[in-house]
Coordinates of C-alpha atoms and ligand atoms in Angstrom, one line a residue:
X4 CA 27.6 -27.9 -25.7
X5 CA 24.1 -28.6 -23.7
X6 CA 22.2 -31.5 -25.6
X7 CA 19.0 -31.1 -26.2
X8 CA 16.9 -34.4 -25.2
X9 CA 14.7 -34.5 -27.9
X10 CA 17.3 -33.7 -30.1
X11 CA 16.7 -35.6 -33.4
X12 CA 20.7 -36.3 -33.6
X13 CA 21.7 -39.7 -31.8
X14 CA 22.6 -39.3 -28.3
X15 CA 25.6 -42.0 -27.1
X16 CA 25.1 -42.7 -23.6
X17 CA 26.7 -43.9 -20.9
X18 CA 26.2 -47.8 -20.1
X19 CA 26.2 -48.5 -15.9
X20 CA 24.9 -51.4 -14.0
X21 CA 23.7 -53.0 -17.1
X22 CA 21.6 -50.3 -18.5
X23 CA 22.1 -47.3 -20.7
X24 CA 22.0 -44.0 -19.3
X25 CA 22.0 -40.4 -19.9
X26 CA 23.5 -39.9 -16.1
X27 CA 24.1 -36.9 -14.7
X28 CA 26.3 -33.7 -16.9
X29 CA 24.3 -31.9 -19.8
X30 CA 27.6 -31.6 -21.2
X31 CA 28.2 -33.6 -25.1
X32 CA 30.7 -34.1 -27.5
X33 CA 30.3 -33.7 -31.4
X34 CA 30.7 -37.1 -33.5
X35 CA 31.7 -37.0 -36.8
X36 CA 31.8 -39.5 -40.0
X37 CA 35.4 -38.7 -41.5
X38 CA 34.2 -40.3 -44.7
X39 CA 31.9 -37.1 -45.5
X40 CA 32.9 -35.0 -42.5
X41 CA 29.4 -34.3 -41.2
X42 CA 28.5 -34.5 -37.5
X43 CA 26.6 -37.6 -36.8
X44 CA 26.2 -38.5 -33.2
X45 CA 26.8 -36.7 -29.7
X46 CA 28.5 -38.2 -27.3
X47 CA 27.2 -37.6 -23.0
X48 CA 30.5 -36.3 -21.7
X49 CA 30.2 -37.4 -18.2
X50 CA 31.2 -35.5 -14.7
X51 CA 32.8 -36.8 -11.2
X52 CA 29.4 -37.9 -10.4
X53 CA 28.7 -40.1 -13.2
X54 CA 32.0 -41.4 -12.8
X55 CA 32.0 -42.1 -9.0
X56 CA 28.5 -43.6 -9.0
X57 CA 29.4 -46.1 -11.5
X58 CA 32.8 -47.0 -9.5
X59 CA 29.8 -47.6 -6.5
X60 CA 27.8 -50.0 -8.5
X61 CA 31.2 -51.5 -9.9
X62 CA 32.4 -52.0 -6.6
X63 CA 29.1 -53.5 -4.7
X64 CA 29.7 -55.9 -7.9
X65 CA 32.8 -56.8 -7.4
X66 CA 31.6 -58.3 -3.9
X67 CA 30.0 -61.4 -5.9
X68 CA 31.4 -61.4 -9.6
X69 CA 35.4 -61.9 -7.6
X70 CA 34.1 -64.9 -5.8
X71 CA 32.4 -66.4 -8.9
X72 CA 35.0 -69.6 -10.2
X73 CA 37.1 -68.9 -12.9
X74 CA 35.4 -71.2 -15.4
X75 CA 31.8 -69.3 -14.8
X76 CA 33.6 -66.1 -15.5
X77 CA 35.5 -67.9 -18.8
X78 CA 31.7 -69.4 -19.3
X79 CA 30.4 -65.7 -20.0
X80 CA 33.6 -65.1 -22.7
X81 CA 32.9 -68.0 -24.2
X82 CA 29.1 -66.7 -25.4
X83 CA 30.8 -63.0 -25.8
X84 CA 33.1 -64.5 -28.3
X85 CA 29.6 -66.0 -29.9
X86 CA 28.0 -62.8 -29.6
X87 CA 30.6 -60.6 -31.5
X88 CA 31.2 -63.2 -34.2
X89 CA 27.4 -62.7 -34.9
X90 CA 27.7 -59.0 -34.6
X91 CA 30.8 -58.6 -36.1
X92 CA 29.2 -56.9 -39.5
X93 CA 27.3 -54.4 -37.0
X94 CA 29.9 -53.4 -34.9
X95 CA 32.6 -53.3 -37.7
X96 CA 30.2 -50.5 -39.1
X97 CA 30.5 -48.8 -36.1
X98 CA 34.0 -48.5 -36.2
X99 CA 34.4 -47.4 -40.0
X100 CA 31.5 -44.6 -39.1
X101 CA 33.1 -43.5 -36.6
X102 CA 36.7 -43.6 -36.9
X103 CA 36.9 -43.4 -40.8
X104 CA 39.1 -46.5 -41.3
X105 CA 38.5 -49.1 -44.4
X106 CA 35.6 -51.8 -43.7
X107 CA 38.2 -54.8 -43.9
X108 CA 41.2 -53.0 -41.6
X109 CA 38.5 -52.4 -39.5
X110 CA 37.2 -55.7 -38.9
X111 CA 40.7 -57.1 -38.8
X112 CA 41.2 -55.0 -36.3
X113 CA 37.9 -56.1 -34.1
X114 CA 39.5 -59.8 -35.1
X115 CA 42.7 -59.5 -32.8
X116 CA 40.5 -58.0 -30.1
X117 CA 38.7 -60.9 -30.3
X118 CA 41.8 -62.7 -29.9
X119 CA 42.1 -61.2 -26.2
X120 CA 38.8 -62.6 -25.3
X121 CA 39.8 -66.1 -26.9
X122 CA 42.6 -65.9 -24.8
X123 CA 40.4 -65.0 -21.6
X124 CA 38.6 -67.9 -22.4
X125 CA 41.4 -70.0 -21.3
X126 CA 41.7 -68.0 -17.5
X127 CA 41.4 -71.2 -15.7
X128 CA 44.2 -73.0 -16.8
X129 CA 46.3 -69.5 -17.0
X130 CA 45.2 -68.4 -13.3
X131 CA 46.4 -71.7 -11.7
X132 CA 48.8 -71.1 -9.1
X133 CA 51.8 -72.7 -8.0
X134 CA 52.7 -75.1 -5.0
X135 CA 55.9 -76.5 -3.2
X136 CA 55.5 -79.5 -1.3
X137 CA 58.0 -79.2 2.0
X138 CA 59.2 -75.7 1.6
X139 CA 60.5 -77.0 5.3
X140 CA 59.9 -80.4 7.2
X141 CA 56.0 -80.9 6.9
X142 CA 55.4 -77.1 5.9
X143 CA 54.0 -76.4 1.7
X144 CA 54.0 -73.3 0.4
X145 CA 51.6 -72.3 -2.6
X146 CA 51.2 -68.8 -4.4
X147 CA 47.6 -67.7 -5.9
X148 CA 46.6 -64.8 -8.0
X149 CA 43.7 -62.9 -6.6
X150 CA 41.8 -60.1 -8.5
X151 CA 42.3 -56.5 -7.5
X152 CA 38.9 -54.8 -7.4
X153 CA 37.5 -51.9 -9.8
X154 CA 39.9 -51.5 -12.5
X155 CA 39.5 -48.7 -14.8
X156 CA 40.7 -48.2 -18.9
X157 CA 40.7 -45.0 -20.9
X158 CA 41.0 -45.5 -24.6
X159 CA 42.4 -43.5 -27.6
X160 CA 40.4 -43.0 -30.9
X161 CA 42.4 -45.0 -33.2
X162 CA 40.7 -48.5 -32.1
X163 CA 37.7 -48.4 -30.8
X164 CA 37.0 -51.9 -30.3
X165 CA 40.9 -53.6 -30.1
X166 CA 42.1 -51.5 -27.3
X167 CA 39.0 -51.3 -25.1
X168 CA 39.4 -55.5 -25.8
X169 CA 42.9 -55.8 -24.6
X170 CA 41.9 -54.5 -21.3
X171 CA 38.7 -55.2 -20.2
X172 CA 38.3 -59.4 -21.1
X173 CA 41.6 -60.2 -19.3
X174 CA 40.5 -57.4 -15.9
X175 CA 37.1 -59.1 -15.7
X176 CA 37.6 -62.9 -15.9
X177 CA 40.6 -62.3 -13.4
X178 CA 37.7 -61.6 -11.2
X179 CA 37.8 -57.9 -11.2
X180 CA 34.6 -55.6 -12.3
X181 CA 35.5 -52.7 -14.6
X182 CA 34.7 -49.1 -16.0
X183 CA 35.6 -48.2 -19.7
X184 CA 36.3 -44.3 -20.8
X185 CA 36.5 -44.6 -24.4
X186 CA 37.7 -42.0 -26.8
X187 CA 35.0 -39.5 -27.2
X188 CA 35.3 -39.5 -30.7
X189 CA 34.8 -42.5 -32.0
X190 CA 32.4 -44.4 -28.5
X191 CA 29.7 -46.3 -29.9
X192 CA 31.4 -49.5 -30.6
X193 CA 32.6 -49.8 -26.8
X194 CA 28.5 -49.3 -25.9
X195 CA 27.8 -52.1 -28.4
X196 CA 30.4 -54.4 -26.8
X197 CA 28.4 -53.9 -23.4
X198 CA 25.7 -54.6 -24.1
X199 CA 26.7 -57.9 -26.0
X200 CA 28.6 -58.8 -22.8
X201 CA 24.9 -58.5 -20.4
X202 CA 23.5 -60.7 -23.9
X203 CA 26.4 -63.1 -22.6
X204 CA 25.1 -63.1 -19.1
X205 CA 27.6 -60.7 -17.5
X206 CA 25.9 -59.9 -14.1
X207 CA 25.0 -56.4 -14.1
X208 CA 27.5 -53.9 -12.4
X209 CA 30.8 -55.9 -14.1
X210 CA 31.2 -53.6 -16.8
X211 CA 30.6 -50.5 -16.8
X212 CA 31.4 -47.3 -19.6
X213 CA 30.9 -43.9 -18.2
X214 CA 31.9 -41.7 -21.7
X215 CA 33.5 -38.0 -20.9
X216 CA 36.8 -36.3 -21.8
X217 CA 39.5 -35.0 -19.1
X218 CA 36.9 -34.3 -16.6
X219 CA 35.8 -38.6 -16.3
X220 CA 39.5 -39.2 -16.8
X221 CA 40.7 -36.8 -14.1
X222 CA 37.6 -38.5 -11.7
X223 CA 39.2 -41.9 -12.5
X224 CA 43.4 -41.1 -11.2
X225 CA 41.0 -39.7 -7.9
X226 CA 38.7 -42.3 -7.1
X227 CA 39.9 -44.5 -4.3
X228 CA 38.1 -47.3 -5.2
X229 CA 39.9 -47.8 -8.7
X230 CA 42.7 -50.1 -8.1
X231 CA 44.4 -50.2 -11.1
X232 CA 44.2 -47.7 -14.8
X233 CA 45.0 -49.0 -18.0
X234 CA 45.6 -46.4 -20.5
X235 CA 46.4 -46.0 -24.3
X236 CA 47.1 -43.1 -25.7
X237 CA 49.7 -40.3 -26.5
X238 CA 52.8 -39.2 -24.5
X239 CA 51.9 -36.6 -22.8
X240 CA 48.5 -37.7 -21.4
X241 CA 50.1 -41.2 -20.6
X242 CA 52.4 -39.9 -18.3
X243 CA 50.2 -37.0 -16.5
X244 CA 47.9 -40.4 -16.5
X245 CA 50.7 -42.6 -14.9
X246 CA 52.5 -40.0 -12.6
X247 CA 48.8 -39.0 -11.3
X248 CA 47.3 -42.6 -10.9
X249 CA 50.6 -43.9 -8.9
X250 CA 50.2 -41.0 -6.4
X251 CA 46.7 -42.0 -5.7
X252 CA 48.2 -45.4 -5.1
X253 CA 46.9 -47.3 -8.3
X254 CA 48.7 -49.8 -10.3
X255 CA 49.2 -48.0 -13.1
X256 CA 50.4 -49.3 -17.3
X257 CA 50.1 -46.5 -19.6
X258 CA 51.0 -46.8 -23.1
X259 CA 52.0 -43.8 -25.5
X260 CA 52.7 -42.7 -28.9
X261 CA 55.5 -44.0 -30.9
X262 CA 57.7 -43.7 -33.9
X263 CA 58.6 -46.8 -35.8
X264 CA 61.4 -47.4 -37.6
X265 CA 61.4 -49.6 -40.5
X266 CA 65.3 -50.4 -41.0
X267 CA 65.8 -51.6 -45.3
X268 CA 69.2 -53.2 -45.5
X269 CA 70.4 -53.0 -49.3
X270 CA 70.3 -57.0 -49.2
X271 CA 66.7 -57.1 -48.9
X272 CA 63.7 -58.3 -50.9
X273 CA 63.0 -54.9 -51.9
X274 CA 59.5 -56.2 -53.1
X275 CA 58.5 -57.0 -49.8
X276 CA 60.0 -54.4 -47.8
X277 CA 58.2 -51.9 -50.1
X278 CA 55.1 -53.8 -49.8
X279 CA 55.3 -54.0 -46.0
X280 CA 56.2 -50.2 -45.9
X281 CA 53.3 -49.4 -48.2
X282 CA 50.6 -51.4 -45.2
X283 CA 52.4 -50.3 -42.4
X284 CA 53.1 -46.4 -43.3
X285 CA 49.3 -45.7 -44.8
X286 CA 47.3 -48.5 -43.5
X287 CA 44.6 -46.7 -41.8
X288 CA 45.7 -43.8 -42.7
X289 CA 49.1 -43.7 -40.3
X290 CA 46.7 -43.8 -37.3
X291 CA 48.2 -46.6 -35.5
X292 CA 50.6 -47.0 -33.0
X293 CA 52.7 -49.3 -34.6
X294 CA 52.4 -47.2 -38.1
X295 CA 55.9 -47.1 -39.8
X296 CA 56.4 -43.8 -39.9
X297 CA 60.5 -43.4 -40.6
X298 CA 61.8 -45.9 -43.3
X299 CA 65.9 -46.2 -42.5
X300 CA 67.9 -46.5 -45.9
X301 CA 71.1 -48.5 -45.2
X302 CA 74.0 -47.9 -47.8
X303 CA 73.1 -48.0 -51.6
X304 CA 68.9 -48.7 -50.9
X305 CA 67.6 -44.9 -50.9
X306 CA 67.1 -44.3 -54.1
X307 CA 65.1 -47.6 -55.2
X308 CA 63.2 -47.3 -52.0
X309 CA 62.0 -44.0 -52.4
X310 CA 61.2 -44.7 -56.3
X311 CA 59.2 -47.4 -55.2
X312 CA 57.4 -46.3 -52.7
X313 CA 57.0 -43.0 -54.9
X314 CA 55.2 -45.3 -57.4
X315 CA 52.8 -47.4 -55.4
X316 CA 51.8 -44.0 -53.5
X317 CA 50.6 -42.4 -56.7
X318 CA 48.5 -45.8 -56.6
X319 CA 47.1 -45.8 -53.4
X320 CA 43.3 -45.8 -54.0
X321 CA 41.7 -43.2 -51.1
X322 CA 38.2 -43.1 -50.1
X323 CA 35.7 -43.8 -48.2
X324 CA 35.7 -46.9 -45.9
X325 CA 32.9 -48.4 -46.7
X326 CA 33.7 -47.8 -50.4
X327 CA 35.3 -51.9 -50.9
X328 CA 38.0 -50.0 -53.7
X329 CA 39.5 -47.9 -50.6
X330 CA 42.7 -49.0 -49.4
X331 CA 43.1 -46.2 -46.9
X332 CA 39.9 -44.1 -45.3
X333 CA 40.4 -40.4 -44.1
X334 CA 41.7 -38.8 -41.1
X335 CA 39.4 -39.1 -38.0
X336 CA 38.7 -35.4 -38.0
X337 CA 39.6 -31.8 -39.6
X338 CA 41.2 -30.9 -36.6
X339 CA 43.5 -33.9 -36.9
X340 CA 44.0 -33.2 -40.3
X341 CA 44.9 -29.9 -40.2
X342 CA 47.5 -31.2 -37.4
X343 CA 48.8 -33.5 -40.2
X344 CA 49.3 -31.0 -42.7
X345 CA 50.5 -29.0 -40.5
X346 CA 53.4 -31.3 -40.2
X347 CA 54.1 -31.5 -43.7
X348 CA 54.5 -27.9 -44.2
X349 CA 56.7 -28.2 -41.5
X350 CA 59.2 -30.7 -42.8
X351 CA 59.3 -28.9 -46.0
X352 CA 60.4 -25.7 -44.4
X353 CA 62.7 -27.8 -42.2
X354 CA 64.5 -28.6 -45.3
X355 CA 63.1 -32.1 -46.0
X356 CA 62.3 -32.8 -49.8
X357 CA 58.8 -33.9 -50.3
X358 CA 58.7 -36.6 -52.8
X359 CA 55.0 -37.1 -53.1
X360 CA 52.3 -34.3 -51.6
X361 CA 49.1 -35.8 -50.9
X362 CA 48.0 -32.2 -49.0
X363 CA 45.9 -31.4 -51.9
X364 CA 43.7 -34.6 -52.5
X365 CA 40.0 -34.0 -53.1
X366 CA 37.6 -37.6 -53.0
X367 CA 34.7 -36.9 -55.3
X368 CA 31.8 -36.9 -53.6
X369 CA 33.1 -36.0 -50.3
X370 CA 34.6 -33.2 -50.4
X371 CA 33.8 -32.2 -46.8
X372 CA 35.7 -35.9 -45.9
X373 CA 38.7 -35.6 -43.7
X374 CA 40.8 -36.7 -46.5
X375 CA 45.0 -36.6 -47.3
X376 CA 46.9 -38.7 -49.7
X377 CA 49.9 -40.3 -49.3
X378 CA 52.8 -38.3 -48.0
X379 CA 56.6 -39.3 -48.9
X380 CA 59.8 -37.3 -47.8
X381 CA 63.4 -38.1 -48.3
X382 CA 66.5 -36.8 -47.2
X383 CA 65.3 -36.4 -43.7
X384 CA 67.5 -36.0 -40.7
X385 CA 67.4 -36.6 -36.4
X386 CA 67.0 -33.0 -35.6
X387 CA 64.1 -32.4 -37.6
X388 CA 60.7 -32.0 -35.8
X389 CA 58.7 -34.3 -38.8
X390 CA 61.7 -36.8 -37.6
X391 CA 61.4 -36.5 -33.9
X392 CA 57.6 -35.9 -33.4
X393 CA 54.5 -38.5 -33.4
X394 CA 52.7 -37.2 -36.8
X395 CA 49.8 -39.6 -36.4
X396 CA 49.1 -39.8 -40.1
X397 CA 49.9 -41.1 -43.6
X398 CA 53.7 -39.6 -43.7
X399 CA 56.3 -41.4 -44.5
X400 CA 60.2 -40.1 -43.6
X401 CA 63.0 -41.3 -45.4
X402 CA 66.6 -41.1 -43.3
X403 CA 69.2 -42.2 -45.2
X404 CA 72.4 -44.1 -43.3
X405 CA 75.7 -45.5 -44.3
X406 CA 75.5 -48.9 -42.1
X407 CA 73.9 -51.6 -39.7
X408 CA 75.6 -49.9 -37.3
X409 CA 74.3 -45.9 -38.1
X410 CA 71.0 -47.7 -38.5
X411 CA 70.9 -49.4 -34.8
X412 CA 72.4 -46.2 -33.4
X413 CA 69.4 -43.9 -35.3
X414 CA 66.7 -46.3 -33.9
X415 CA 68.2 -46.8 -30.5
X416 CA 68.5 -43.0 -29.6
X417 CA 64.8 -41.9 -30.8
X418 CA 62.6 -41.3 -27.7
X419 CA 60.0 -43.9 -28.5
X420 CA 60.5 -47.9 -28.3
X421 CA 57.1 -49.0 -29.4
X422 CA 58.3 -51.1 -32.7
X423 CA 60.9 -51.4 -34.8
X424 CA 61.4 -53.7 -37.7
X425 CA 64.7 -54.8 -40.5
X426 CA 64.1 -56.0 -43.8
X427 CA 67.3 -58.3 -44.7
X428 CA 68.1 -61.8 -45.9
X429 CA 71.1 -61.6 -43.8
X430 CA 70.2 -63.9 -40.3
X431 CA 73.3 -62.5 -38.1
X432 CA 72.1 -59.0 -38.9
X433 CA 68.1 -60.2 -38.4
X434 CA 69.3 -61.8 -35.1
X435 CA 71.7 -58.6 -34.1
X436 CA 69.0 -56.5 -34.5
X437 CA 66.8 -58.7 -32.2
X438 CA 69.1 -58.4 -29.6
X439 CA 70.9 -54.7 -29.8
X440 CA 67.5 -52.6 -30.2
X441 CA 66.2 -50.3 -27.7
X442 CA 62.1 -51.3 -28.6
X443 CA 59.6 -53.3 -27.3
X444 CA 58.2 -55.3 -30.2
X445 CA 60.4 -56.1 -33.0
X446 CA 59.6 -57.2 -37.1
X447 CA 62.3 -59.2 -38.9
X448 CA 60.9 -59.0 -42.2
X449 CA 57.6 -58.5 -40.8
X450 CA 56.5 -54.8 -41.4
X451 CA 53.8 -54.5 -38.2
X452 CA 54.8 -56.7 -35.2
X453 CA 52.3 -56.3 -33.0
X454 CA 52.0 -59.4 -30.7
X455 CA 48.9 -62.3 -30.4
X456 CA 46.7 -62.1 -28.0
X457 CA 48.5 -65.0 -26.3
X458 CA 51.7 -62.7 -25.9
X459 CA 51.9 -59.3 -24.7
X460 CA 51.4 -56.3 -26.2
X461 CA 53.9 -53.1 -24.9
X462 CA 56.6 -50.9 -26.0
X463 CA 60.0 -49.4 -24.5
X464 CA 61.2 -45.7 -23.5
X465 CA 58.6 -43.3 -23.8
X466 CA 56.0 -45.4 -25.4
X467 CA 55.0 -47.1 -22.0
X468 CA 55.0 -45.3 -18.6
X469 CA 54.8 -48.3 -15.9
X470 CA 56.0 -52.3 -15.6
X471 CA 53.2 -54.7 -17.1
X472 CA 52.5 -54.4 -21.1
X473 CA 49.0 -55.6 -22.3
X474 CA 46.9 -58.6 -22.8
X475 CA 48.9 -62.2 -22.5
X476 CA 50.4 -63.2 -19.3
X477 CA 51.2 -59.7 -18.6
X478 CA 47.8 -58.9 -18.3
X479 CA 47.1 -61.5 -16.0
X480 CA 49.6 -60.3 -13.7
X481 CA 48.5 -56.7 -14.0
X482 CA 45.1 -58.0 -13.3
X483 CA 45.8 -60.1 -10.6
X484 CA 47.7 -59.9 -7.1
X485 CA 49.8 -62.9 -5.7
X486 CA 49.5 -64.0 -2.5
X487 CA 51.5 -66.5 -1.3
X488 CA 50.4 -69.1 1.8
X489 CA 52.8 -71.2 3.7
X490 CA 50.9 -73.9 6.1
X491 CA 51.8 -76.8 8.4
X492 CA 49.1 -79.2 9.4
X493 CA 49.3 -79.8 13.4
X494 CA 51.8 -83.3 14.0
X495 CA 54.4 -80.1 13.4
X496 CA 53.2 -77.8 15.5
X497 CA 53.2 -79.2 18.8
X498 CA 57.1 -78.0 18.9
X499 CA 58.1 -74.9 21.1
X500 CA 58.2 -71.2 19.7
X501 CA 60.7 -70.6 17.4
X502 CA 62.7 -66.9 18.0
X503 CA 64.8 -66.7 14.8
X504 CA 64.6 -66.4 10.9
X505 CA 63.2 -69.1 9.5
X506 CA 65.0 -71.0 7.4
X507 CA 64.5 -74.1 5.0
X508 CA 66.2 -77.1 7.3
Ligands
NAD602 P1 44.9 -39.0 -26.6 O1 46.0 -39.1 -25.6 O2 44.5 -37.6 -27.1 O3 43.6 -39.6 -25.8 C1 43.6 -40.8 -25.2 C2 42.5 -40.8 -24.1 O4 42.9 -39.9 -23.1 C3 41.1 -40.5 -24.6 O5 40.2 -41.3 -23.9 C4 41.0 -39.0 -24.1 O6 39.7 -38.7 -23.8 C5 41.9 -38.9 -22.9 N1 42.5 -37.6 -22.8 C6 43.0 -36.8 -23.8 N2 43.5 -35.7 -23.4 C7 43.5 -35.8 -22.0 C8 44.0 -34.9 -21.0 N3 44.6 -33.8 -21.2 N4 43.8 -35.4 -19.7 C9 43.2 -36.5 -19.4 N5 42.8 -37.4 -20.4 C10 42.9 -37.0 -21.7 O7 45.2 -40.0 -27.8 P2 44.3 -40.2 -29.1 O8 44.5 -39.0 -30.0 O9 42.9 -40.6 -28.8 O10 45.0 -41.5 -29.7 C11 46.2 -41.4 -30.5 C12 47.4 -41.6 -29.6 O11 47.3 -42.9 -29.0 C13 48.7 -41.7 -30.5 O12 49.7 -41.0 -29.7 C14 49.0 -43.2 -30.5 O13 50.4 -43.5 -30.7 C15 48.6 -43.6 -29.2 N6 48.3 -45.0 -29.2 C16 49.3 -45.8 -28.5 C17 49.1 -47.2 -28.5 C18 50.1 -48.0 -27.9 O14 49.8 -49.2 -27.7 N7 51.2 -47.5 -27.4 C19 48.0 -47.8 -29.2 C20 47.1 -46.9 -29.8 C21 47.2 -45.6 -29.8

């Protein structure tokens, strides 16, 4: 689609060098609100230009922002925390317009991005090096972490302000400068977040959010100048995204889809494990990444579990976010929607039994809303395509094992390792499970592990295509380069030249 500048619809923009901009492509993107499924917004889908004139002014940036001390740059996260604290009810809105998700989940969400730049605040004491006095007779040897230049992230939908925040607070006060590609369908809250970090006295040029689909994302894994992509998103694009970016010689994480396992051992509190299940499987409506999508029945459990959950489904209250009675929002568009009920037509041809059918649900009032209830299915098995496939929406599958050890086995050989979590009062098995599993980030009676901001966030297999995961120290190290200096001062050097390996004497 052309836009039409004196369109009456709001126009998102790109934000470069401090400013928004319309830049250089007539090309947009559609917008929508889930909640009543009418188009909104339009989104500037940027070109190669846009993209490598921002990397430019990111770059002439970088010359003076990476020689700035660590405690200016943690100076500017200090007032960005500030800022989105006082702007958290505005950009909160942003995300549940947007994206569809309920008001609360959504600013919880916004919370633990905040956490990152909390974290970031810190960089000083995390970016301190380390030092060895006499490495040899007279000679010390330290090892610093130096930023790496323009760094680049591209962003899925499903959290418009978290994942942009994992990236971007730990790239820039490591000294780097940085260019945002959000999702295109839910961008506003990233441009909102820029412009709070010039409020915080960013120096123009640091960050930097060029919007656009394939096309900005294809001018990223191109652009010599980008030293390093971040990416969240699904499978496919994560590796085309990690394969591409390495040949271009970028460092390179890119995180993927995922299919979490919730494991219910019969000795359980069944209360809580329904409860978690409940959160974790329809919370924002099954569009997260660490969304429990398979629930694992060990021994005699399947039948009260899927009772349960059968129960508290017909329960769930759906609606609109900002309605304060919603517990879960719609889809974040028709076309996603139609994907997800595409799936559940799918598992019941496949020979799954659907327990409860939430294909049908109508909100009043919004009947154009991108709306699905609750889905349920039991009796599902590992060669089913509902089993083995990312749904990325509120349906819940039901496998049903005889042991521990089926359980372990199921969970290990599933392509995805993003999360995995056991409900048991049993510590060896809680501690087993720990250990044995083939996943990233682990729950032990916790339904949605998804690690602080002080840890680091990343899963295993094919949810994660490179070495570092997100945020914590492992996004100070994909941020940063070490260099390490060995140095003798000159009473040593007045010796003759040395011809061999040296070694520590
Ligand atoms: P997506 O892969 O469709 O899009 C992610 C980003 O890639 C967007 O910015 C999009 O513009 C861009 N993109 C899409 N198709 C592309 C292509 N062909 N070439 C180049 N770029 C392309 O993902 P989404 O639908 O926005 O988000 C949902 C997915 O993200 C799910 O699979 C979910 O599991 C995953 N996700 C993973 C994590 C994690 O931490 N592992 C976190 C959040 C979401």
């Amino acid at each position: 689609m052309i836009y039409n500048l004196y369109s009456y619809m709001n126009l998102i923009k790109h934000f470069v060098n401090g400013k928004t901009t319309t830049g250089y492509s007539k090309r947009t993107g559609k917008i929508y609100n889930p909640a009543n499924g009418e188009q909104e917004s339009q989104v500037i889908l940027g070109s190669k230009l846009d993209l490598d004139n921002a990397v430019k002014i990111a770059n002439e940036a970088f010359k003076t922002w990476s020689l700035k001390t660590p405690i200016q740059r943690a100076r500017v996260m200090f007032k960005f925390k500030d800022l989105i604290e006082k702007n958290s009810d505005e950009l909160t809105k942003l995300i549940v317009s947007e994206h569809g998700k309920v008001y609360e989940d959504a600013k919880g969400s916004l919370t633990r991005g905040l956490e990152v730049v909390e974290f970031a605040c810190g960089i000083p004491q995390v970016l301190k090096g380390e030092f060895t006095e006499n490495v040899g007779t007279d000679i010390d040897s330290w090892s610093i972490r130096q930023p790496l230049g323009v760094c680049a992230g591209i962003t899925p939908f499903n959290f418009p302000a978290m994942v942009p925040m994992w990236m971007f607070p730990m790239a820039i006060t490591c000294g780097n400068t940085f260019i945002l590609k959000p999702s295109e369908k839910d961008p506003s809250c990233s441009i909102k977040l820029g412009e709070l970090l010039k409020e915080a006295g960013l120096p123009d040029g640091v960050f930097n959010i060029i919007n656009g689909d394939k096309e900005v994302v294809d001018a990223i894994l191109l652009n010599r100048d980008i030293k390093a992509v971040s990416f969240v998103g699904s499978t496919p694009v994560a590796k085309y995204i990690y394969e591409n970016a390495a040949k271009n010689e970028k460092r390179v994480q890119a995180l993927g889809g995922a299919k979490n396992h919730c494991v219910v051992m019969p000795d359980c509190d069944l209360d809580q494990a329904v409860n978690g299940l409940m959160g974790a499987a329809y919370g924002s409506a099954g569009e997260r990444c660490m969304a429990q999508s398979v629930a694992v029945a060990v021994g005699n459990i399947g039948d009260r579990l899927v009772d349960n959950l059968k129960k508290k489904i017909e329960k769930l209250k759906i609606g609109p976010g900002f309605d304060k009675k919603s517990e879960m929002g719609p889809l974040v568009t028709k076309e996603h929607l139609e994907k997800v009920k595409g799936y559940v037509d799918l598992g019941i041809k496949e020979g799954a039994k659907l327990v409860s059918d939430g294909r049908n649900l109508k909100v009043d009032g919004y009947e154009k809303g991108f709306y699905i209830g609750g889905c349920l299915f039991d009796n599902v098995t590992q060669d089913m395509r509902i089993y083995k496939e990312e749904i990325f929406g509120p349906v819940l599958s039901v496998v049903r094992v005889k042991n521990f050890e089926e359980a372990t086995k199921l969970v290990n050989d599933h392509e995805f390792g993003n999360g995995a979590s056991i409900y048991t009062r049993d510590g060896d098995i809680g501690r087993t499970f720990a250990s044995k599993i083939n996943i990233g980030m682990i729950g032990i009676n916790i339904p949605i592990p998804v690690p602080v901001a002080f840890h680091s966030f990343g899963g295993w297999k094919r949810s994660l295509f490179g070495d570092m995961h997100m945020h914590g120290p492992e996004g100070v190290r994909f941020y940063t380069k070490l260099k390490t200096i060995t140095s003798r001062w000159p009473s040593d050097i007045r010796t003759n030249p040395e011809f061999i390996m040296p070694t520590m004497k």
